[in-house]
PDB file of C-alpha atoms in Angstrom:
ATOM      1  CA  MET A   1     -37.356  13.526  87.851  1.00 81.00           C
ATOM      2  CA  LYS A   2     -37.730  17.147  88.957  1.00 84.00           C
ATOM      3  CA  GLU A   3     -38.959  19.688  86.431  1.00 91.00           C
ATOM      4  CA  ILE A   4     -36.083  21.019  84.357  1.00 95.00           C
ATOM      5  CA  ARG A   5     -36.222  24.495  82.886  1.00 95.00           C
ATOM      6  CA  SER A   6     -32.668  25.822  83.115  1.00 96.00           C
ATOM      7  CA  CYS A   7     -29.460  24.036  82.101  1.00 96.00           C
ATOM      8  CA  LEU A   8     -25.751  24.702  82.232  1.00 97.00           C
ATOM      9  CA  VAL A   9     -23.688  23.158  79.454  1.00 97.00           C
ATOM     10  CA  ILE A  10     -20.184  22.896  80.836  1.00 96.00           C
ATOM     11  CA  GLY A  11     -17.296  21.860  78.621  1.00 94.00           C
ATOM     12  CA  GLY A  12     -17.289  20.104  75.282  1.00 94.00           C
ATOM     13  CA  ASP A  13     -16.743  20.878  71.610  1.00 94.00           C
ATOM     14  CA  MET A  14     -18.958  22.135  68.799  1.00 94.00           C
ATOM     15  CA  ARG A  15     -21.405  19.299  69.425  1.00 95.00           C
ATOM     16  CA  GLN A  16     -22.322  20.923  72.718  1.00 96.00           C
ATOM     17  CA  VAL A  17     -22.682  24.330  71.071  1.00 95.00           C
ATOM     18  CA  TYR A  18     -25.227  22.951  68.619  1.00 96.00           C
ATOM     19  CA  MET A  19     -26.852  20.886  71.363  1.00 97.00           C
ATOM     20  CA  ALA A  20     -27.310  24.025  73.474  1.00 96.00           C
ATOM     21  CA  GLU A  21     -28.975  25.850  70.585  1.00 96.00           C
ATOM     22  CA  SER A  22     -31.314  22.911  70.017  1.00 97.00           C
ATOM     23  CA  LEU A  23     -32.298  22.890  73.687  1.00 97.00           C
ATOM     24  CA  ARG A  24     -32.918  26.643  73.555  1.00 97.00           C
ATOM     25  CA  GLN A  25     -35.228  26.174  70.602  1.00 97.00           C
ATOM     26  CA  ALA A  26     -37.051  23.502  72.607  1.00 97.00           C
ATOM     27  CA  GLY A  27     -37.778  26.060  75.324  1.00 97.00           C
ATOM     28  CA  PHE A  28     -35.004  25.488  77.858  1.00 97.00           C
ATOM     29  CA  ALA A  29     -32.986  28.339  79.369  1.00 96.00           C
ATOM     30  CA  VAL A  30     -29.398  27.379  78.535  1.00 96.00           C
ATOM     31  CA  SER A  31     -26.085  28.872  79.682  1.00 94.00           C
ATOM     32  CA  LEU A  32     -22.596  27.740  78.727  1.00 95.00           C
ATOM     33  CA  TYR A  33     -19.345  27.572  80.651  1.00 94.00           C
ATOM     34  CA  GLY A  34     -15.957  26.685  79.191  1.00 93.00           C
ATOM     35  CA  PHE A  35     -16.466  27.952  75.632  1.00 93.00           C
ATOM     36  CA  GLU A  36     -14.313  31.091  75.640  1.00 90.00           C
ATOM     37  CA  ARG A  37     -12.491  30.127  72.438  1.00 86.00           C
ATOM     38  CA  PHE A  38     -15.698  29.894  70.482  1.00 83.00           C
ATOM     39  CA  GLU A  39     -15.975  33.153  68.556  1.00 57.00           C
ATOM     40  CA  GLN A  40     -18.521  32.467  65.840  1.00 50.00           C
ATOM     41  CA  GLY A  41     -21.273  34.995  66.471  1.00 47.00           C
ATOM     42  CA  GLY A  42     -19.771  35.872  69.840  1.00 48.00           C
ATOM     43  CA  THR A  43     -19.423  33.777  72.947  1.00 45.00           C
ATOM     44  CA  PRO A  44     -22.672  31.747  73.261  1.00 50.00           C
ATOM     45  CA  GLY A  45     -23.535  32.230  76.880  1.00 51.00           C
ATOM     46  CA  SER A  46     -23.035  34.234  80.010  1.00 57.00           C
ATOM     47  CA  SER A  47     -19.748  35.268  81.552  1.00 67.00           C
ATOM     48  CA  PHE A  48     -19.054  33.563  84.881  1.00 83.00           C
ATOM     49  CA  SER A  49     -16.111  33.970  87.209  1.00 79.00           C
ATOM     50  CA  ASP A  50     -15.981  30.241  87.982  1.00 87.00           C
ATOM     51  CA  CYS A  51     -18.001  27.060  87.561  1.00 90.00           C
ATOM     52  CA  ARG A  52     -19.586  27.361  91.016  1.00 91.00           C
ATOM     53  CA  GLU A  53     -21.119  30.692  90.023  1.00 92.00           C
ATOM     54  CA  ALA A  54     -22.150  29.257  86.647  1.00 93.00           C
ATOM     55  CA  LEU A  55     -23.987  26.392  88.351  1.00 93.00           C
ATOM     56  CA  LYS A  56     -26.059  28.607  90.655  1.00 93.00           C
ATOM     57  CA  GLY A  57     -29.784  28.354  90.070  1.00 93.00           C
ATOM     58  CA  LYS A  58     -29.543  25.712  87.334  1.00 96.00           C
ATOM     59  CA  ASP A  59     -31.893  22.734  87.371  1.00 97.00           C
ATOM     60  CA  ALA A  60     -29.562  20.550  85.306  1.00 97.00           C
ATOM     61  CA  VAL A  61     -25.913  20.260  84.345  1.00 97.00           C
ATOM     62  CA  ILE A  62     -24.899  18.807  80.982  1.00 98.00           C
ATOM     63  CA  PHE A  63     -21.398  17.397  80.708  1.00 97.00           C
ATOM     64  CA  PRO A  64     -19.590  16.637  77.422  1.00 96.00           C
ATOM     65  CA  LEU A  65     -18.939  13.365  75.614  1.00 91.00           C
ATOM     66  CA  PRO A  66     -16.630  12.047  76.879  1.00 91.00           C
ATOM     67  CA  LEU A  67     -16.569  13.638  80.316  1.00 93.00           C
ATOM     68  CA  SER A  68     -12.770  13.661  80.395  1.00 93.00           C
ATOM     69  CA  ARG A  69      -9.871  12.503  78.245  1.00 89.00           C
ATOM     70  CA  ASP A  70      -7.233  12.394  80.976  1.00 91.00           C
ATOM     71  CA  ASN A  71      -9.281  11.616  84.129  1.00 89.00           C
ATOM     72  CA  CYS A  72      -8.021  14.891  85.620  1.00 93.00           C
ATOM     73  CA  THR A  73      -9.609  17.724  83.664  1.00 95.00           C
ATOM     74  CA  LEU A  74     -12.966  18.237  82.003  1.00 95.00           C
ATOM     75  CA  ASN A  75     -13.115  17.620  78.266  1.00 94.00           C
ATOM     76  CA  ALA A  76     -13.310  21.302  77.302  1.00 94.00           C
ATOM     77  CA  PRO A  77     -11.246  22.049  74.168  1.00 94.00           C
ATOM     78  CA  LEU A  78     -12.982  25.416  73.674  1.00 93.00           C
ATOM     79  CA  ALA A  79     -12.122  26.702  77.167  1.00 93.00           C
ATOM     80  CA  GLU A  80      -9.302  29.196  77.667  1.00 90.00           C
ATOM     81  CA  GLU A  81      -7.978  27.290  80.669  1.00 92.00           C
ATOM     82  CA  LYS A  82      -8.168  23.695  81.832  1.00 94.00           C
ATOM     83  CA  ILE A  83     -11.090  22.925  84.129  1.00 94.00           C
ATOM     84  CA  PRO A  84     -10.206  20.517  86.974  1.00 94.00           C
ATOM     85  CA  LEU A  85     -12.644  17.614  87.082  1.00 93.00           C
ATOM     86  CA  GLU A  86     -12.658  17.454  90.888  1.00 91.00           C
ATOM     87  CA  GLU A  87     -13.561  21.139  91.133  1.00 92.00           C
ATOM     88  CA  VAL A  88     -16.541  20.629  88.851  1.00 93.00           C
ATOM     89  CA  MET A  89     -17.780  17.579  90.755  1.00 92.00           C
ATOM     90  CA  GLN A  90     -17.586  19.457  94.046  1.00 92.00           C
ATOM     91  CA  SER A  91     -19.497  22.415  92.609  1.00 93.00           C
ATOM     92  CA  VAL A  92     -22.563  20.475  91.475  1.00 95.00           C
ATOM     93  CA  GLY A  93     -25.365  20.987  94.001  1.00 91.00           C
ATOM     94  CA  SER A  94     -27.573  18.323  95.598  1.00 87.00           C
ATOM     95  CA  GLY A  95     -30.724  19.738  94.014  1.00 90.00           C
ATOM     96  CA  GLN A  96     -29.449  19.447  90.461  1.00 96.00           C
ATOM     97  CA  VAL A  97     -29.676  16.740  87.805  1.00 96.00           C
ATOM     98  CA  VAL A  98     -26.629  15.666  85.808  1.00 97.00           C
ATOM     99  CA  PHE A  99     -26.494  14.518  82.185  1.00 97.00           C
ATOM    100  CA  GLY A 100     -23.213  13.346  80.731  1.00 95.00           C
ATOM    101  CA  GLY A 101     -21.546  11.029  78.260  1.00 91.00           C
ATOM    102  CA  MET A 102     -19.253   8.174  79.329  1.00 88.00           C
ATOM    103  CA  LEU A 103     -19.067   9.232  82.969  1.00 88.00           C
ATOM    104  CA  GLY A 104     -16.480   7.372  85.025  1.00 87.00           C
ATOM    105  CA  GLU A 105     -17.314   5.264  88.055  1.00 89.00           C
ATOM    106  CA  ARG A 106     -15.435   7.675  90.317  1.00 90.00           C
ATOM    107  CA  GLU A 107     -17.564  10.618  89.208  1.00 91.00           C
ATOM    108  CA  ARG A 108     -20.760   8.597  89.464  1.00 91.00           C
ATOM    109  CA  LYS A 109     -19.972   7.655  93.053  1.00 91.00           C
ATOM    110  CA  ALA A 110     -19.041  11.220  94.004  1.00 90.00           C
ATOM    111  CA  LEU A 111     -22.354  12.521  92.664  1.00 92.00           C
ATOM    112  CA  ALA A 112     -24.345   9.639  94.172  1.00 91.00           C
ATOM    113  CA  GLN A 113     -22.941  10.426  97.618  1.00 91.00           C
ATOM    114  CA  LYS A 114     -24.520  13.873  97.275  1.00 92.00           C
ATOM    115  CA  GLY A 115     -27.832  12.388  96.175  1.00 93.00           C
ATOM    116  CA  ILE A 116     -27.516  13.783  92.655  1.00 95.00           C
ATOM    117  CA  PRO A 117     -29.327  11.870  89.875  1.00 95.00           C
ATOM    118  CA  VAL A 118     -26.997  11.017  86.976  1.00 96.00           C
ATOM    119  CA  TYR A 119     -28.081  10.091  83.452  1.00 96.00           C
ATOM    120  CA  ASP A 120     -25.544   8.906  80.862  1.00 95.00           C
ATOM    121  CA  TYR A 121     -26.964   9.887  77.486  1.00 96.00           C
ATOM    122  CA  PHE A 122     -24.256   7.879  75.711  1.00 93.00           C
ATOM    123  CA  ALA A 123     -25.743   4.694  77.174  1.00 93.00           C
ATOM    124  CA  ARG A 124     -29.055   5.322  75.406  1.00 95.00           C
ATOM    125  CA  GLU A 125     -29.867   3.117  72.410  1.00 95.00           C
ATOM    126  CA  GLU A 126     -31.264   5.930  70.271  1.00 95.00           C
ATOM    127  CA  LEU A 127     -28.055   7.942  70.601  1.00 96.00           C
ATOM    128  CA  THR A 128     -25.808   4.951  69.942  1.00 93.00           C
ATOM    129  CA  VAL A 129     -27.668   3.960  66.783  1.00 94.00           C
ATOM    130  CA  ARG A 130     -27.863   7.480  65.348  1.00 95.00           C
ATOM    131  CA  ASN A 131     -24.221   8.095  66.267  1.00 94.00           C
ATOM    132  CA  ALA A 132     -23.270   4.916  64.417  1.00 95.00           C
ATOM    133  CA  VAL A 133     -24.677   6.355  61.189  1.00 95.00           C
ATOM    134  CA  ALA A 134     -22.674   9.564  61.594  1.00 94.00           C
ATOM    135  CA  THR A 135     -19.565   7.530  62.410  1.00 96.00           C
ATOM    136  CA  ALA A 136     -20.003   5.432  59.285  1.00 97.00           C
ATOM    137  CA  GLU A 137     -20.130   8.559  57.133  1.00 97.00           C
ATOM    138  CA  GLY A 138     -16.999   9.817  58.869  1.00 96.00           C
ATOM    139  CA  VAL A 139     -15.202   6.550  58.121  1.00 97.00           C
ATOM    140  CA  LEU A 140     -16.221   6.828  54.488  1.00 97.00           C
ATOM    141  CA  GLN A 141     -14.851  10.360  54.321  1.00 96.00           C
ATOM    142  CA  THR A 142     -11.598   9.258  55.963  1.00 96.00           C
ATOM    143  CA  VAL A 143     -11.100   6.399  53.508  1.00 98.00           C
ATOM    144  CA  MET A 144     -11.939   8.510  50.461  1.00 97.00           C
ATOM    145  CA  GLU A 145      -9.513  11.250  51.489  1.00 96.00           C
ATOM    146  CA  ALA A 146      -6.669   8.865  52.340  1.00 97.00           C
ATOM    147  CA  LEU A 147      -6.742   6.405  49.434  1.00 97.00           C
ATOM    148  CA  PRO A 148      -6.257   6.959  45.672  1.00 97.00           C
ATOM    149  CA  ILE A 149      -9.004   4.464  44.791  1.00 98.00           C
ATOM    150  CA  THR A 150     -12.788   4.449  44.675  1.00 98.00           C
ATOM    151  CA  VAL A 151     -14.793   2.819  47.415  1.00 98.00           C
ATOM    152  CA  HIS A 152     -16.687   0.964  44.705  1.00 98.00           C
ATOM    153  CA  GLY A 153     -14.737  -2.200  44.031  1.00 98.00           C
ATOM    154  CA  SER A 154     -12.436  -1.759  47.028  1.00 98.00           C
ATOM    155  CA  HIS A 155     -11.773  -4.518  49.535  1.00 98.00           C
ATOM    156  CA  ALA A 156     -12.483  -3.676  53.177  1.00 98.00           C
ATOM    157  CA  LEU A 157     -12.147  -5.495  56.457  1.00 98.00           C
ATOM    158  CA  VAL A 158     -14.246  -4.266  59.375  1.00 98.00           C
ATOM    159  CA  THR A 159     -13.385  -5.708  62.772  1.00 98.00           C
ATOM    160  CA  GLY A 160     -16.357  -5.986  65.091  1.00 97.00           C
ATOM    161  CA  TYR A 161     -20.028  -6.185  64.146  1.00 97.00           C
ATOM    162  CA  GLY A 162     -21.780  -4.139  66.792  1.00 95.00           C
ATOM    163  CA  ARG A 163     -23.985  -1.150  66.014  1.00 95.00           C
ATOM    164  CA  THR A 164     -21.147   0.927  64.600  1.00 96.00           C
ATOM    165  CA  GLY A 165     -19.614  -1.964  62.682  1.00 97.00           C
ATOM    166  CA  LYS A 166     -22.962  -2.760  61.094  1.00 97.00           C
ATOM    167  CA  ALA A 167     -23.507   0.849  60.032  1.00 97.00           C
ATOM    168  CA  ILE A 168     -20.037   1.040  58.470  1.00 98.00           C
ATOM    169  CA  CYS A 169     -20.463  -2.253  56.636  1.00 98.00           C
ATOM    170  CA  THR A 170     -23.903  -1.289  55.334  1.00 97.00           C
ATOM    171  CA  LEU A 171     -22.632   2.019  53.933  1.00 98.00           C
ATOM    172  CA  LEU A 172     -19.517   0.531  52.313  1.00 98.00           C
ATOM    173  CA  ARG A 173     -21.525  -2.330  50.873  1.00 98.00           C
ATOM    174  CA  ALA A 174     -24.090   0.084  49.434  1.00 97.00           C
ATOM    175  CA  LEU A 175     -21.304   1.882  47.577  1.00 98.00           C
ATOM    176  CA  GLY A 176     -20.048  -1.308  45.983  1.00 98.00           C
ATOM    177  CA  ALA A 177     -17.182  -2.273  48.288  1.00 98.00           C
ATOM    178  CA  HIS A 178     -16.309  -5.912  48.927  1.00 98.00           C
ATOM    179  CA  VAL A 179     -16.721  -6.098  52.701  1.00 98.00           C
ATOM    180  CA  THR A 180     -15.400  -8.727  55.067  1.00 98.00           C
ATOM    181  CA  VAL A 181     -16.387  -8.778  58.737  1.00 98.00           C
ATOM    182  CA  ALA A 182     -14.099 -10.189  61.428  1.00 98.00           C
ATOM    183  CA  ALA A 183     -15.781 -11.111  64.705  1.00 97.00           C
ATOM    184  CA  ARG A 184     -15.727 -13.607  67.561  1.00 96.00           C
ATOM    185  CA  ARG A 185     -19.329 -14.754  67.549  1.00 96.00           C
ATOM    186  CA  GLN A 186     -20.744 -17.111  64.962  1.00 97.00           C
ATOM    187  CA  ALA A 187     -24.034 -15.207  65.130  1.00 97.00           C
ATOM    188  CA  ASP A 188     -22.329 -11.996  63.967  1.00 97.00           C
ATOM    189  CA  LEU A 189     -20.742 -13.785  61.027  1.00 97.00           C
ATOM    190  CA  ALA A 190     -24.108 -15.270  60.107  1.00 97.00           C
ATOM    191  CA  TRP A 191     -25.728 -11.821  60.058  1.00 96.00           C
ATOM    192  CA  ALA A 192     -22.855 -10.478  57.964  1.00 97.00           C
ATOM    193  CA  TRP A 193     -23.355 -13.325  55.492  1.00 96.00           C
ATOM    194  CA  ALA A 194     -27.095 -12.609  55.374  1.00 96.00           C
ATOM    195  CA  ALA A 195     -26.273  -8.988  54.470  1.00 95.00           C
ATOM    196  CA  GLY A 196     -24.135 -10.109  51.517  1.00 95.00           C
ATOM    197  CA  MET A 197     -20.724  -9.897  53.181  1.00 97.00           C
ATOM    198  CA  GLN A 198     -18.032 -12.394  54.031  1.00 97.00           C
ATOM    199  CA  GLY A 199     -17.518 -13.269  57.690  1.00 97.00           C
ATOM    200  CA  ILE A 200     -14.360 -14.607  59.291  1.00 98.00           C
ATOM    201  CA  PHE A 201     -13.120 -15.225  62.826  1.00 97.00           C
ATOM    202  CA  TYR A 202     -10.230 -13.097  64.052  1.00 97.00           C
ATOM    203  CA  GLU A 203      -7.813 -16.016  63.943  1.00 96.00           C
ATOM    204  CA  GLN A 204      -8.615 -16.491  60.260  1.00 97.00           C
ATOM    205  CA  ALA A 205      -7.842 -12.870  59.358  1.00 97.00           C
ATOM    206  CA  PRO A 206      -4.101 -13.308  58.559  1.00 97.00           C
ATOM    207  CA  ALA A 207      -4.965 -15.708  55.730  1.00 97.00           C
ATOM    208  CA  PHE A 208      -7.166 -13.057  54.085  1.00 97.00           C
ATOM    209  CA  ALA A 209      -5.174  -9.920  54.981  1.00 97.00           C
ATOM    210  CA  GLY A 210      -3.301  -9.582  51.691  1.00 97.00           C
ATOM    211  CA  VAL A 211      -6.395  -8.579  49.751  1.00 98.00           C
ATOM    212  CA  PHE A 212      -7.630  -5.655  51.847  1.00 98.00           C
ATOM    213  CA  ASP A 213      -7.195  -2.054  50.740  1.00 98.00           C
ATOM    214  CA  TYR A 214      -8.184  -0.774  54.183  1.00 98.00           C
ATOM    215  CA  ILE A 215      -9.144  -2.108  57.598  1.00 98.00           C
ATOM    216  CA  VAL A 216     -11.531  -0.339  59.950  1.00 98.00           C
ATOM    217  CA  ASN A 217     -11.346  -1.322  63.619  1.00 98.00           C
ATOM    218  CA  THR A 218     -14.344  -0.805  65.918  1.00 97.00           C
ATOM    219  CA  VAL A 219     -13.156  -3.030  68.782  1.00 97.00           C
ATOM    220  CA  PRO A 220     -11.621  -1.416  71.931  1.00 94.00           C
ATOM    221  CA  ALA A 221      -9.351  -4.419  72.523  1.00 96.00           C
ATOM    222  CA  LEU A 222      -6.305  -5.687  70.627  1.00 96.00           C
ATOM    223  CA  VAL A 223      -7.521  -7.590  67.565  1.00 97.00           C
ATOM    224  CA  LEU A 224      -5.062  -6.352  64.935  1.00 98.00           C
ATOM    225  CA  GLY A 225      -1.599  -7.456  65.964  1.00 97.00           C
ATOM    226  CA  SER A 226       1.554  -8.608  64.163  1.00 97.00           C
ATOM    227  CA  PRO A 227       0.119 -11.863  62.740  1.00 97.00           C
ATOM    228  CA  ILE A 228      -2.379 -10.044  60.518  1.00 97.00           C
ATOM    229  CA  LEU A 229      -0.476  -6.785  60.022  1.00 98.00           C
ATOM    230  CA  LYS A 230       2.552  -8.619  58.599  1.00 97.00           C
ATOM    231  CA  GLN A 231       0.293 -10.072  55.914  1.00 98.00           C
ATOM    232  CA  CYS A 232      -1.272  -6.761  54.863  1.00 98.00           C
ATOM    233  CA  LYS A 233      -0.424  -4.999  51.609  1.00 97.00           C
ATOM    234  CA  PRO A 234       2.204  -2.245  52.083  1.00 97.00           C
ATOM    235  CA  ASP A 235      -0.354   0.424  51.166  1.00 97.00           C
ATOM    236  CA  CYS A 236      -3.199  -0.965  53.288  1.00 98.00           C
ATOM    237  CA  LEU A 237      -4.806   1.808  55.332  1.00 98.00           C
ATOM    238  CA  LEU A 238      -5.660   1.164  58.987  1.00 98.00           C
ATOM    239  CA  VAL A 239      -8.498   3.248  60.444  1.00 98.00           C
ATOM    240  CA  GLU A 240      -8.885   3.213  64.227  1.00 98.00           C
ATOM    241  CA  ILE A 241     -12.253   4.400  65.510  1.00 97.00           C
ATOM    242  CA  ALA A 242     -12.462   2.432  68.766  1.00 95.00           C
ATOM    243  CA  SER A 243     -12.055   4.121  72.117  1.00 87.00           C
ATOM    244  CA  ALA A 244      -8.819   3.644  74.087  1.00 84.00           C
ATOM    245  CA  PRO A 245      -6.870   1.420  74.103  1.00 90.00           C
ATOM    246  CA  GLY A 246      -8.104   0.687  70.576  1.00 94.00           C
ATOM    247  CA  GLY A 247      -7.659  -2.535  68.663  1.00 97.00           C
ATOM    248  CA  ILE A 248      -4.631  -1.827  66.459  1.00 98.00           C
ATOM    249  CA  ASP A 249      -1.101  -2.595  67.619  1.00 97.00           C
ATOM    250  CA  GLU A 250       0.443   0.695  66.513  1.00 96.00           C
ATOM    251  CA  LYS A 251       4.036  -0.390  67.098  1.00 97.00           C
ATOM    252  CA  ALA A 252       3.502  -3.485  64.978  1.00 97.00           C
ATOM    253  CA  ALA A 253       1.814  -1.377  62.291  1.00 98.00           C
ATOM    254  CA  GLN A 254       4.734   1.047  62.289  1.00 97.00           C
ATOM    255  CA  ALA A 255       7.198  -1.836  62.018  1.00 97.00           C
ATOM    256  CA  CYS A 256       5.265  -3.046  58.962  1.00 97.00           C
ATOM    257  CA  GLY A 257       5.248   0.425  57.425  1.00 97.00           C
ATOM    258  CA  LEU A 258       1.472   0.676  57.571  1.00 98.00           C
ATOM    259  CA  LYS A 259      -0.395   3.971  57.933  1.00 97.00           C
ATOM    260  CA  VAL A 260      -2.732   4.270  60.921  1.00 97.00           C
ATOM    261  CA  VAL A 261      -5.385   6.981  60.967  1.00 97.00           C
ATOM    262  CA  LYS A 262      -6.864   7.651  64.395  1.00 95.00           C
ATOM    263  CA  ALA A 263     -10.467   8.648  63.844  1.00 92.00           C
ATOM    264  CA  SER A 264     -12.201   8.522  67.206  1.00 85.00           C
ATOM    265  CA  SER A 265     -15.219  10.742  67.973  1.00 85.00           C
ATOM    266  CA  LEU A 266     -16.009  11.067  64.280  1.00 91.00           C
ATOM    267  CA  PRO A 267     -19.560  12.436  64.684  1.00 90.00           C
ATOM    268  CA  GLY A 268     -18.190  15.471  66.505  1.00 88.00           C
ATOM    269  CA  LYS A 269     -15.532  16.039  63.836  1.00 89.00           C
ATOM    270  CA  VAL A 270     -17.434  15.485  60.609  1.00 90.00           C
ATOM    271  CA  ALA A 271     -21.014  16.328  61.614  1.00 93.00           C
ATOM    272  CA  PRO A 272     -21.040  18.336  64.862  1.00 95.00           C
ATOM    273  CA  GLU A 273     -24.460  19.880  64.201  1.00 96.00           C
ATOM    274  CA  THR A 274     -26.081  16.498  63.657  1.00 96.00           C
ATOM    275  CA  ALA A 275     -24.216  15.032  66.622  1.00 95.00           C
ATOM    276  CA  GLY A 276     -25.358  17.917  68.821  1.00 97.00           C
ATOM    277  CA  GLN A 277     -28.962  17.456  67.712  1.00 97.00           C
ATOM    278  CA  ILE A 278     -28.745  13.756  68.565  1.00 97.00           C
ATOM    279  CA  ILE A 279     -27.535  14.530  72.096  1.00 97.00           C
ATOM    280  CA  SER A 280     -30.238  17.176  72.542  1.00 98.00           C
ATOM    281  CA  ASP A 281     -32.956  14.791  71.385  1.00 98.00           C
ATOM    282  CA  THR A 282     -31.669  12.073  73.714  1.00 97.00           C
ATOM    283  CA  ILE A 283     -31.603  14.360  76.750  1.00 97.00           C
ATOM    284  CA  GLN A 284     -35.136  15.531  75.968  1.00 97.00           C
ATOM    285  CA  ASN A 285     -36.217  11.877  75.700  1.00 97.00           C
ATOM    286  CA  ILE A 286     -34.742  11.157  79.141  1.00 96.00           C
ATOM    287  CA  ILE A 287     -36.553  14.163  80.626  1.00 96.00           C
ATOM    288  CA  ARG A 288     -39.797  13.220  78.891  1.00 94.00           C
ATOM    289  CA  GLU A 289     -39.580   9.672  80.245  1.00 94.00           C
ATOM    290  CA  GLY A 290     -38.743  10.912  83.718  1.00 87.00           C
ATOM    291  CA  GLY A 291     -35.369   9.203  83.725  1.00 70.00           C
TER     292      GLY A 291
END
């Protein structure tokens, strides 16, 4: 990897603002583009007429997580105007390095055709694990704010037992919740049992549904449909944290009168400074390792 001294952070939310500050403290020259709505302490960066001007002379470009939410415009909620994704891709120069989170195959190919190295920081294990901890705390906050009961003694179902599912289960279990894990693999259920939790297969979930006070879904595929939702308590809370299309059948939930809380991208919402530091650390790790 070429030596990187200057970076342009283009698009993103408060995570990227904190990430930029962390990179500055680490000795990088950092500019921002697409943060006009950020007013705390003034706009954190230089004023550019367009993204092509902003990209001039930069060694690296850092895209947000996710890159886009509609496949048409950059994920830039703090920008005054929408930033076309195609315009950004065309503006990145062949001598630059790109860092981004959850980049699409189309964007990867477009950059590859120009010989531009691309590194997806969201694919890194250290970011995924540390993000899982922040997500778990966000789930806890969501549940505590939405339900009139304590977590201690509550009955929870967590669907999926990947990194994020494990972090959520560990936190809830530590606070005294009765946690059940629903998964497809016998190995996952065995690990859940070893951690002091009950494990069930998805097809078994309807038989247990009536006891749960809340269900947290971490699976980005339909796992909570009518069969289980019809058996849930009327006041059972459904928390969706999986990326689109999610795992909860919202129409079926609505028909059952169940409340669904969409809580994706929790680290950026509940702990943006920590989330930004995690991204900064991961990018520095990639640079240190030479890609």
